[in-house]
PDB file of C-alpha atoms in Angstrom:
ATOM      1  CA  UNK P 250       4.971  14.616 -14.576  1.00  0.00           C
ATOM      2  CA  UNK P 251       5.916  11.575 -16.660  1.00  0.00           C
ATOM      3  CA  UNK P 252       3.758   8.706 -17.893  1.00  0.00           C
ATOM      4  CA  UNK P 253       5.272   5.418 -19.368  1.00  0.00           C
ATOM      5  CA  UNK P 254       2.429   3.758 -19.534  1.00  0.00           C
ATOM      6  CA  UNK P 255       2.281   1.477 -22.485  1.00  0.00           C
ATOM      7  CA  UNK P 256       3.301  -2.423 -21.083  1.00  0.00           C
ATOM      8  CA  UNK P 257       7.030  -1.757 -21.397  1.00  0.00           C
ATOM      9  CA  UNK P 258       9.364  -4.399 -20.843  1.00  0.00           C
ATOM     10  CA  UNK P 259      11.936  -3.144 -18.781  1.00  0.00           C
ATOM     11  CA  UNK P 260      14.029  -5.009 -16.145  1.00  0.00           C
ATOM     12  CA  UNK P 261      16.365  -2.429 -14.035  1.00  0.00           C
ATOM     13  CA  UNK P 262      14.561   1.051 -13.172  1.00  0.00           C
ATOM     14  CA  UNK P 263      15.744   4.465 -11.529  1.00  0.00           C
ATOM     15  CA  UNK P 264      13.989   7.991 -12.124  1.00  0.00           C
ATOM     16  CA  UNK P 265      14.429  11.834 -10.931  1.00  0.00           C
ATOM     17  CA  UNK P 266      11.543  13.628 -11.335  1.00  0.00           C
ATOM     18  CA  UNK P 267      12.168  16.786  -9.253  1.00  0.00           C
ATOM     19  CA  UNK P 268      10.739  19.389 -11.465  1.00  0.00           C
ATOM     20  CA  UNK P 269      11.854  22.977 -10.241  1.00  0.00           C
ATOM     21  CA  UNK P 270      10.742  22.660  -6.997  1.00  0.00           C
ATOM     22  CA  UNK P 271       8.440  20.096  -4.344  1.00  0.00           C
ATOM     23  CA  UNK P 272       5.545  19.745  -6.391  1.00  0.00           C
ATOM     24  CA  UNK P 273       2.709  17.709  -7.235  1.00  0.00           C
ATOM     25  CA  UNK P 274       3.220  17.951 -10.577  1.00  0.00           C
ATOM     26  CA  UNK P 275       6.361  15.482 -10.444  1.00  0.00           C
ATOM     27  CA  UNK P 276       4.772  12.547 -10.038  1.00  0.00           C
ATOM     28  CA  UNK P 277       5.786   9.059 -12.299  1.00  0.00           C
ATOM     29  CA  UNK P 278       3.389   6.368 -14.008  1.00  0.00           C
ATOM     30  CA  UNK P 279       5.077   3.057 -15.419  1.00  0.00           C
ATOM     31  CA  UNK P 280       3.711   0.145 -16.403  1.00  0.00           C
ATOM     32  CA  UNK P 281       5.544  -2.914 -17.290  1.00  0.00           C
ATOM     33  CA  UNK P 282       4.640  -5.908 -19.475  1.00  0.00           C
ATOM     34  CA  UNK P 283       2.819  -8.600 -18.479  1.00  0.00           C
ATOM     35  CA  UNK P 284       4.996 -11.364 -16.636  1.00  0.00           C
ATOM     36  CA  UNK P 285       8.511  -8.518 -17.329  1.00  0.00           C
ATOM     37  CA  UNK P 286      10.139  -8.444 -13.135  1.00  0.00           C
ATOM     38  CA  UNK P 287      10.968  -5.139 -12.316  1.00  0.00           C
ATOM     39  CA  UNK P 288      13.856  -3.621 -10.356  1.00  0.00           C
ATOM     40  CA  UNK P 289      14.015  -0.627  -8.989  1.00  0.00           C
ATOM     41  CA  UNK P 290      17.956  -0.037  -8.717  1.00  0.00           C
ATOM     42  CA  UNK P 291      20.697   2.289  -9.945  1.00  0.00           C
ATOM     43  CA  UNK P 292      20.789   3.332 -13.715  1.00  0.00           C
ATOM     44  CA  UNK P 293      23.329   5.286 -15.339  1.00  0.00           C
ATOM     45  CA  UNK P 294      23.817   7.359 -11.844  1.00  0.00           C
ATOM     46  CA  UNK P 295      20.637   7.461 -10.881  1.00  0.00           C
ATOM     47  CA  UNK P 296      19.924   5.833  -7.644  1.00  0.00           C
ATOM     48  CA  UNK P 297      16.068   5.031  -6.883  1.00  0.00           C
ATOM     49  CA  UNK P 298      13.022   6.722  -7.696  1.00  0.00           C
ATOM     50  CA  UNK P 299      12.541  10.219  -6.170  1.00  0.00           C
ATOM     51  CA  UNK P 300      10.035  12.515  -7.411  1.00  0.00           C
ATOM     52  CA  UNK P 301       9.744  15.799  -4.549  1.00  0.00           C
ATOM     53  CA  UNK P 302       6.526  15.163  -3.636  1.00  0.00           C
ATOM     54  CA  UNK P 303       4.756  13.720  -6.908  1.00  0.00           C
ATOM     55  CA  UNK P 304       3.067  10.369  -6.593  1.00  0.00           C
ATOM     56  CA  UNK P 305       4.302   7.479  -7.933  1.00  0.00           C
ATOM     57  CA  UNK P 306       2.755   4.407  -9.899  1.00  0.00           C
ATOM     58  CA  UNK P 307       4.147   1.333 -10.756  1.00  0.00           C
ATOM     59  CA  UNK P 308       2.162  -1.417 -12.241  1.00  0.00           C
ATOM     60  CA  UNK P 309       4.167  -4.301 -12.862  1.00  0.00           C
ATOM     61  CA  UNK P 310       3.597  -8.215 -12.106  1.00  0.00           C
ATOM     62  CA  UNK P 311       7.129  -8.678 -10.149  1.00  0.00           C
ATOM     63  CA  UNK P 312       9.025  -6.127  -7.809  1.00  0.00           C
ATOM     64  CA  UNK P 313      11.835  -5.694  -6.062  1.00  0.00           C
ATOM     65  CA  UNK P 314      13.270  -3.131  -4.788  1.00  0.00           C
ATOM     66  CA  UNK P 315      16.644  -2.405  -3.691  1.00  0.00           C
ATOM     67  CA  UNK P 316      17.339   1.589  -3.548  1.00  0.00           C
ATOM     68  CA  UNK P 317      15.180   4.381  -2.362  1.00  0.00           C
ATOM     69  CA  UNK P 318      11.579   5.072  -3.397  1.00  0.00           C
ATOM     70  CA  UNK P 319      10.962   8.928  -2.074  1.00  0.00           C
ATOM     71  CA  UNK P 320       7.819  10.560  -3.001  1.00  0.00           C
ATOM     72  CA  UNK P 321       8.264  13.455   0.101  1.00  0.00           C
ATOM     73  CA  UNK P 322       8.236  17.157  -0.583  1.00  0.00           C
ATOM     74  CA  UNK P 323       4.129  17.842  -0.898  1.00  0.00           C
ATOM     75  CA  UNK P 324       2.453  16.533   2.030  1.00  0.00           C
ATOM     76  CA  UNK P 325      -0.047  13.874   0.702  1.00  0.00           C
ATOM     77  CA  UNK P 326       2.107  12.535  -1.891  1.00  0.00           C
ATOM     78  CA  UNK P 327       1.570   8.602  -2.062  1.00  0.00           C
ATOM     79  CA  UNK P 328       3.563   5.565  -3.825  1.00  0.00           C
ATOM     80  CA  UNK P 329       0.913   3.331  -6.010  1.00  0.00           C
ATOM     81  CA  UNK P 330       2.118  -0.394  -6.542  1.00  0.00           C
ATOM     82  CA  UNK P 331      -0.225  -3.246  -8.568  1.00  0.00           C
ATOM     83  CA  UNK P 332       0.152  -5.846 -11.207  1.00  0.00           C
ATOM     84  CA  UNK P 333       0.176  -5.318 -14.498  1.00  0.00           C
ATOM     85  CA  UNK P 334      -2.501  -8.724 -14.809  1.00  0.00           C
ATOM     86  CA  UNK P 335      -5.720  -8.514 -13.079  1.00  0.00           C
ATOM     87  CA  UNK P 336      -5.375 -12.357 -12.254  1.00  0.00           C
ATOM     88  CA  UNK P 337      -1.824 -11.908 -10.352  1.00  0.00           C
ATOM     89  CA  UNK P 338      -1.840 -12.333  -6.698  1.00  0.00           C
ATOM     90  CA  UNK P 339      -0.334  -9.985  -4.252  1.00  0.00           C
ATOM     91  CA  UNK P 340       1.719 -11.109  -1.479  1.00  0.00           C
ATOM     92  CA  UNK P 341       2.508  -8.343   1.580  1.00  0.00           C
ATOM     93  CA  UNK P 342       5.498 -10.079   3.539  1.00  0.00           C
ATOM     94  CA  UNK P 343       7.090 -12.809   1.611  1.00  0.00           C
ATOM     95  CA  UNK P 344       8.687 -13.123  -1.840  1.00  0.00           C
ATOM     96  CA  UNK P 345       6.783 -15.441  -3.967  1.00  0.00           C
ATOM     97  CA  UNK P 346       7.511 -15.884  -7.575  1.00  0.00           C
ATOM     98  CA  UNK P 347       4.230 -16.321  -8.168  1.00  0.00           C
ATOM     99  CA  UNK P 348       2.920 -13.072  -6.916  1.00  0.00           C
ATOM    100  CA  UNK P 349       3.218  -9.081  -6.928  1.00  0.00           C
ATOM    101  CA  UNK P 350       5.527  -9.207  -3.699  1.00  0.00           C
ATOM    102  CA  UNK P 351       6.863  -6.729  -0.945  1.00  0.00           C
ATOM    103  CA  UNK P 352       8.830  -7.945   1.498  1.00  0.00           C
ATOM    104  CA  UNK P 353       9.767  -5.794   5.154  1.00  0.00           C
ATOM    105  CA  UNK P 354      13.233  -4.984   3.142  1.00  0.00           C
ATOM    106  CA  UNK P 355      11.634  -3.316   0.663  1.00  0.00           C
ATOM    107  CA  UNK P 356       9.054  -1.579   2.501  1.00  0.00           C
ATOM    108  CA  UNK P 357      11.846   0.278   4.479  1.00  0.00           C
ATOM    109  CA  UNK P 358      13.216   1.807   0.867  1.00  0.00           C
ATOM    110  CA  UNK P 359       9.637   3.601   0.721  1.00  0.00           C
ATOM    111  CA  UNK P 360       8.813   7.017   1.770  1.00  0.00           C
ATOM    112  CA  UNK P 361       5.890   8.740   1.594  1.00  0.00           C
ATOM    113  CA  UNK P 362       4.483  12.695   2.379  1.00  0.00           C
ATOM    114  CA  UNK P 363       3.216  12.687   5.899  1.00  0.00           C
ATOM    115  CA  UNK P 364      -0.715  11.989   5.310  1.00  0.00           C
ATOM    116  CA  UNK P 365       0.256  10.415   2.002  1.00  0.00           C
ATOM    117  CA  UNK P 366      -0.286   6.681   1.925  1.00  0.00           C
ATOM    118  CA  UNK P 367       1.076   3.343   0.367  1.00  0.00           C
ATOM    119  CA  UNK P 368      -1.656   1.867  -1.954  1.00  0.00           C
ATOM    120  CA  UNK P 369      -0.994  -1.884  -2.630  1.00  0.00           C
ATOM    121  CA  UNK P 370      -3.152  -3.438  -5.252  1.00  0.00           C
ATOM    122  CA  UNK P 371      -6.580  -1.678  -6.980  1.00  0.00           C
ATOM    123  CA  UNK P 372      -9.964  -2.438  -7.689  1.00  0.00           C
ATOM    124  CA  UNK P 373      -9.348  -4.491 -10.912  1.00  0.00           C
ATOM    125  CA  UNK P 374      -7.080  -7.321  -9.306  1.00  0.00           C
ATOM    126  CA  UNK P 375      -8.869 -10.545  -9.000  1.00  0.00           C
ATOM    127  CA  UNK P 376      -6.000 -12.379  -7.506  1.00  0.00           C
ATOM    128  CA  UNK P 377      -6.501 -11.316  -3.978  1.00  0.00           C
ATOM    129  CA  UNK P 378      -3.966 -10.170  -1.336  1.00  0.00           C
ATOM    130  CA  UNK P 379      -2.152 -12.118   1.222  1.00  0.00           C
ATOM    131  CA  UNK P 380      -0.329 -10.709   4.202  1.00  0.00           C
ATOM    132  CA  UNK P 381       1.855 -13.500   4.749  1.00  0.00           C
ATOM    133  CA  UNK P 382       4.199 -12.650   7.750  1.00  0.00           C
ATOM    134  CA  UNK P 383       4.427  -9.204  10.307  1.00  0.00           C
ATOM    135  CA  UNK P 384       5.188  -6.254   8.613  1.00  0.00           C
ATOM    136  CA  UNK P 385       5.783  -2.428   9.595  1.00  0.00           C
ATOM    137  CA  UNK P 386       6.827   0.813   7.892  1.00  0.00           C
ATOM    138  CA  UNK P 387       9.857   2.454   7.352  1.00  0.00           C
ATOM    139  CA  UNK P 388      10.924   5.383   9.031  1.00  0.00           C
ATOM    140  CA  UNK P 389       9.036   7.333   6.389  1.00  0.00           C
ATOM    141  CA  UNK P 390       5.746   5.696   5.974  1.00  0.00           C
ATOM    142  CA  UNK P 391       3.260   5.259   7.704  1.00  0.00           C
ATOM    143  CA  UNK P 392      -0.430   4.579   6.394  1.00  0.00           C
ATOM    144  CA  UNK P 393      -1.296   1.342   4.261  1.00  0.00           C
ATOM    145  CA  UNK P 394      -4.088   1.308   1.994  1.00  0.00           C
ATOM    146  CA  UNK P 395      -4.573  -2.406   0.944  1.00  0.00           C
ATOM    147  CA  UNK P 396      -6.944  -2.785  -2.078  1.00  0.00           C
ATOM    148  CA  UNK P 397      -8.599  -5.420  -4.325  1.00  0.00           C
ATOM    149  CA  UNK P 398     -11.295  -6.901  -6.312  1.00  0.00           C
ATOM    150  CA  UNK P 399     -10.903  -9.669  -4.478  1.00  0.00           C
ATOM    151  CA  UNK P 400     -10.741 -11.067  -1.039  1.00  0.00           C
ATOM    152  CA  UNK P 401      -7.992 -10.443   1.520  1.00  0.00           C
ATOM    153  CA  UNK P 402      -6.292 -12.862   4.013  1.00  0.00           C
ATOM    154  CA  UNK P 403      -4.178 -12.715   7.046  1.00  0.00           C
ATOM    155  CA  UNK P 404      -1.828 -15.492   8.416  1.00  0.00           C
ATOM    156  CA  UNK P 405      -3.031 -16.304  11.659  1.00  0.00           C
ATOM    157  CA  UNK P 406      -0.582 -14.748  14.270  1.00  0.00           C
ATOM    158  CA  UNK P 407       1.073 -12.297  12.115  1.00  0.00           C
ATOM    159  CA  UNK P 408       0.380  -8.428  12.416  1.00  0.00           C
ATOM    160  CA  UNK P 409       0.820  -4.833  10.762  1.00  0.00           C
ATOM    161  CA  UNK P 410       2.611  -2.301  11.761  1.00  0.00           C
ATOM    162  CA  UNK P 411       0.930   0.831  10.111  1.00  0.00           C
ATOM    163  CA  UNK P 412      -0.441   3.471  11.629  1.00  0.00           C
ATOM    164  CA  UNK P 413      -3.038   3.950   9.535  1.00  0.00           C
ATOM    165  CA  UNK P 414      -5.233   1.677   7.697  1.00  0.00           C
ATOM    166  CA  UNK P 415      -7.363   1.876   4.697  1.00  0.00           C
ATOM    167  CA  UNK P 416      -9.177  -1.523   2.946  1.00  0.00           C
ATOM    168  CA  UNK P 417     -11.215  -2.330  -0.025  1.00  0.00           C
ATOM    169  CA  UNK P 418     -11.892  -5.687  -0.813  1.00  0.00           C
ATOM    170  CA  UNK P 419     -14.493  -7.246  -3.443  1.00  0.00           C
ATOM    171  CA  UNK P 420     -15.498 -10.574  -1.731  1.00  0.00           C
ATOM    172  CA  UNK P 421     -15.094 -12.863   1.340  1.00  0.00           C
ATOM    173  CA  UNK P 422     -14.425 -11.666   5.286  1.00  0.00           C
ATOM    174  CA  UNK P 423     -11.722  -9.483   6.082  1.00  0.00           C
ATOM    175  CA  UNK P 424     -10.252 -10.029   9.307  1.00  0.00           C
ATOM    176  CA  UNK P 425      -7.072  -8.351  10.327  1.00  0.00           C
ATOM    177  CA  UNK P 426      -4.457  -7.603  13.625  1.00  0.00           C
ATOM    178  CA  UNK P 427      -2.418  -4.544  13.670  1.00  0.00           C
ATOM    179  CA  UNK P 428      -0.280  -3.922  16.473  1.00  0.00           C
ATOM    180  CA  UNK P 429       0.748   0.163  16.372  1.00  0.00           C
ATOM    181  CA  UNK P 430       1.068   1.497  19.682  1.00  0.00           C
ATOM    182  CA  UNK P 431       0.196   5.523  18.165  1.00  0.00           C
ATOM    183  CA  UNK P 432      -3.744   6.622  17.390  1.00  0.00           C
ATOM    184  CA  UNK P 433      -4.138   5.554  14.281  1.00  0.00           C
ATOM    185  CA  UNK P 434      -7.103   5.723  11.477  1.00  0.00           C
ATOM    186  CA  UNK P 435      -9.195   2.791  10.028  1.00  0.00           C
ATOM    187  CA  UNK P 436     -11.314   2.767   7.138  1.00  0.00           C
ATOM    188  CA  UNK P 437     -13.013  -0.007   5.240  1.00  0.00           C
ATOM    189  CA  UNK P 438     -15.185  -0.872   2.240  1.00  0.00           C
ATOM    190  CA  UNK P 439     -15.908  -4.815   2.000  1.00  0.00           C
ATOM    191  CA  UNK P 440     -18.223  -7.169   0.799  1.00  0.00           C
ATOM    192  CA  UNK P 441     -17.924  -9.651   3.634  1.00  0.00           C
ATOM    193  CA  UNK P 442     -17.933  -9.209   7.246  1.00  0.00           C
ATOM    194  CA  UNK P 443     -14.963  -7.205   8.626  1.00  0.00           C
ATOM    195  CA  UNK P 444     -12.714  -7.295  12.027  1.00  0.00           C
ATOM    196  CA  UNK P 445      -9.995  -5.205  12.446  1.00  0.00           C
ATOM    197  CA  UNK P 446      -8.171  -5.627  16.052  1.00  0.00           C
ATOM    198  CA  UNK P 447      -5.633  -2.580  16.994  1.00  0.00           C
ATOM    199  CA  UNK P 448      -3.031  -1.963  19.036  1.00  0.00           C
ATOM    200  CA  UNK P 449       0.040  -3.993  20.684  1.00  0.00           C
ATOM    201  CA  UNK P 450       0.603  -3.485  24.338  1.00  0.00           C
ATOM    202  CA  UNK P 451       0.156   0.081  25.787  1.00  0.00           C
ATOM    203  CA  UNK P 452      -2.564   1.995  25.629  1.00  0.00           C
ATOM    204  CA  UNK P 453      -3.494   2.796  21.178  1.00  0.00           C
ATOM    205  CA  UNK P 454      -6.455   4.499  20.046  1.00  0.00           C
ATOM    206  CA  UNK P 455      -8.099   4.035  17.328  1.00  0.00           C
ATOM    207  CA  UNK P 456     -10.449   6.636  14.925  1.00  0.00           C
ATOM    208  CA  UNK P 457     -12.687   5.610  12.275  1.00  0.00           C
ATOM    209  CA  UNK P 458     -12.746   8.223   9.477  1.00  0.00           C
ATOM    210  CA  UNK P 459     -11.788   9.069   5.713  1.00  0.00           C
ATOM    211  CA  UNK P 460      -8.109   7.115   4.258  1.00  0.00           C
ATOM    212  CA  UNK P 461      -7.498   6.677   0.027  1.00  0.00           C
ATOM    213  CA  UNK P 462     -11.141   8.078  -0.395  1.00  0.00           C
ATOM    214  CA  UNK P 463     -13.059   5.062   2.004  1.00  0.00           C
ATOM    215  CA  UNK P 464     -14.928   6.890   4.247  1.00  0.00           C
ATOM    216  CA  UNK P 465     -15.447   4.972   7.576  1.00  0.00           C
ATOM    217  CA  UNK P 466     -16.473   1.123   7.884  1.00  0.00           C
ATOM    218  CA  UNK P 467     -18.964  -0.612   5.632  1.00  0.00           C
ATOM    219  CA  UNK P 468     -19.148  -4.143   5.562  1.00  0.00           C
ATOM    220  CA  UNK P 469     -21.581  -4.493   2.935  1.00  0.00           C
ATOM    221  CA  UNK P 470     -24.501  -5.678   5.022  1.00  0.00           C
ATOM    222  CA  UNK P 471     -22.538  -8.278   7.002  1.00  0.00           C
ATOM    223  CA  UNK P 472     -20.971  -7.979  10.449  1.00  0.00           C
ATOM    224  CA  UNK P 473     -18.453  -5.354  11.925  1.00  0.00           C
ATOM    225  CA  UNK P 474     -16.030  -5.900  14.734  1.00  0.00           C
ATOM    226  CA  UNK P 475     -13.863  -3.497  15.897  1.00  0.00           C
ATOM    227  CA  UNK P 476     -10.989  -3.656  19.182  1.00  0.00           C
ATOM    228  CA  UNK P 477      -8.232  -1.345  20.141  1.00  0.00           C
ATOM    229  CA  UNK P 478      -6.476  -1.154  23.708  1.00  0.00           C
ATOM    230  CA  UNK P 479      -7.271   2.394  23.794  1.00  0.00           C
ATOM    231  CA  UNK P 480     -10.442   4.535  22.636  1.00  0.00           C
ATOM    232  CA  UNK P 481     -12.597   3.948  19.782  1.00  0.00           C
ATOM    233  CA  UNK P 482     -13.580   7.242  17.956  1.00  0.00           C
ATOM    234  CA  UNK P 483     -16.094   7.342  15.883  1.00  0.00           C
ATOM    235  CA  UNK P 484     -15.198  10.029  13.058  1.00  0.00           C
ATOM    236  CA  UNK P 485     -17.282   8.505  10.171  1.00  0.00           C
ATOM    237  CA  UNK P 486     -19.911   6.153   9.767  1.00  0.00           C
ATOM    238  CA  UNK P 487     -19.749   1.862  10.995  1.00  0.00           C
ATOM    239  CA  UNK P 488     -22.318   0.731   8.659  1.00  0.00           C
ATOM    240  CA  UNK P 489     -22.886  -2.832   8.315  1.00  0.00           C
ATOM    241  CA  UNK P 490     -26.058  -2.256   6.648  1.00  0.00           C
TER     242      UNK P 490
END
């Protein structure tokens, strides 16, 4: 593995990690400076970030990304994205100049194992997430874990496309639409109430259970709602208590 984790300042990036083999052990950790964009491009042959199956973080407070990003080769390996400040916002759908943004375009460069995940934000951003406009996985991706210090918002009449859904969020409601059509998996750790509607014509079911360590639905105390157009299974715990 490789760690460059020491607020470089770094505008074009590309990486092979690949090891000897598909291994866990190739994963990638970069951090940028504060307020440095970073691209993830072509450098001196290298096209993209591949790593063959180790996970990849990349902590920086601008992205965009126009080559490959391909963690697969170990089955849960997982791509990590965040700001490098705790006060930048993080926009899922639209590029704003003022926030940590991934766009659809870029979301289709990103592949992941098959039960790994794509973790946007962590626990130490105060700026909040947005989802700002529909948005669906690649070909090679498909579980969202959406997490913050924060509180996370949804533009009414927009949706996700993930399969599978994990959330964490620090403060407010949470109320969120995704429209997969496959069973999919739902878990949830807020501090406001939380609704989570799934499914998008034809029959989807939906199980509660364990996604980026959140074991079923807790709501802090506050109310739950949950909807699918298929089954509801119950897997782990809805606590609102």
């Amino acid at each position: 593995s490789a760690a460059l984790g020491q607020a470089n300042a770094v505008g074009n990036l590309a990486v092979k990690a690949m090891g000897t083999g598909s291994s866990a052990s190739n994963g990638f950790l970069f951090q940028n400076t504060t307020g440095k964009p970073l691209t993830v491009s072509t450098v001196d042959g290298v096209v993209g970030i591949s790593t063959k199956g180790g996970n990849v973080t990349l902590q920086t407070d601008s992205l965009n990304i126009v080559q490959a990003l391909d963690v697969r080769g170990v089955t849960t390996s997982s791509v990590f994205i965040s700001p490098t400040t705790s006060t930048r916002k993080i926009n899922v759908g639209t590029e704003d100049a003022s926030s940590l943004s991934l766009t659809q375009t870029e979301l289709n460069f990103l592949s992941t194992g098959p039960t790994g995940l794509l973790r946007v934000g962590d626990a130490l951003n105060t700026g909040g997430i947005s989802l700002t406009t529909n948005v669906a996985p690649g070909a090679n991706l498909t579980s969202l874990s959406l997490k913050t210090g924060s509180g996370i918002t949804q533009v009414a009449g927009t949706s996700l496309g993930f399969k599978n859904l994990a959330v964490e969020s620090g403060s407010g409601a949470v109320s969120l639409v995704g429209t997969n059509t496959e069973t999919g998996l739902l878990a949830a750790k807020t501090a406001g109430s939380f609704t989570y509607t799934y499914g998008g014509g034809g029959a989807a079911d939906l199980a509660v259970d364990t996604l980026d360590g959140i074991d079923g639905v807790n709501s802090g105390g506050n109310a739950i709602a949950l909807s699918a157009t298929g089954a509801i299974s119950l897997n782990k715990a809805v606590n609102s208590g």
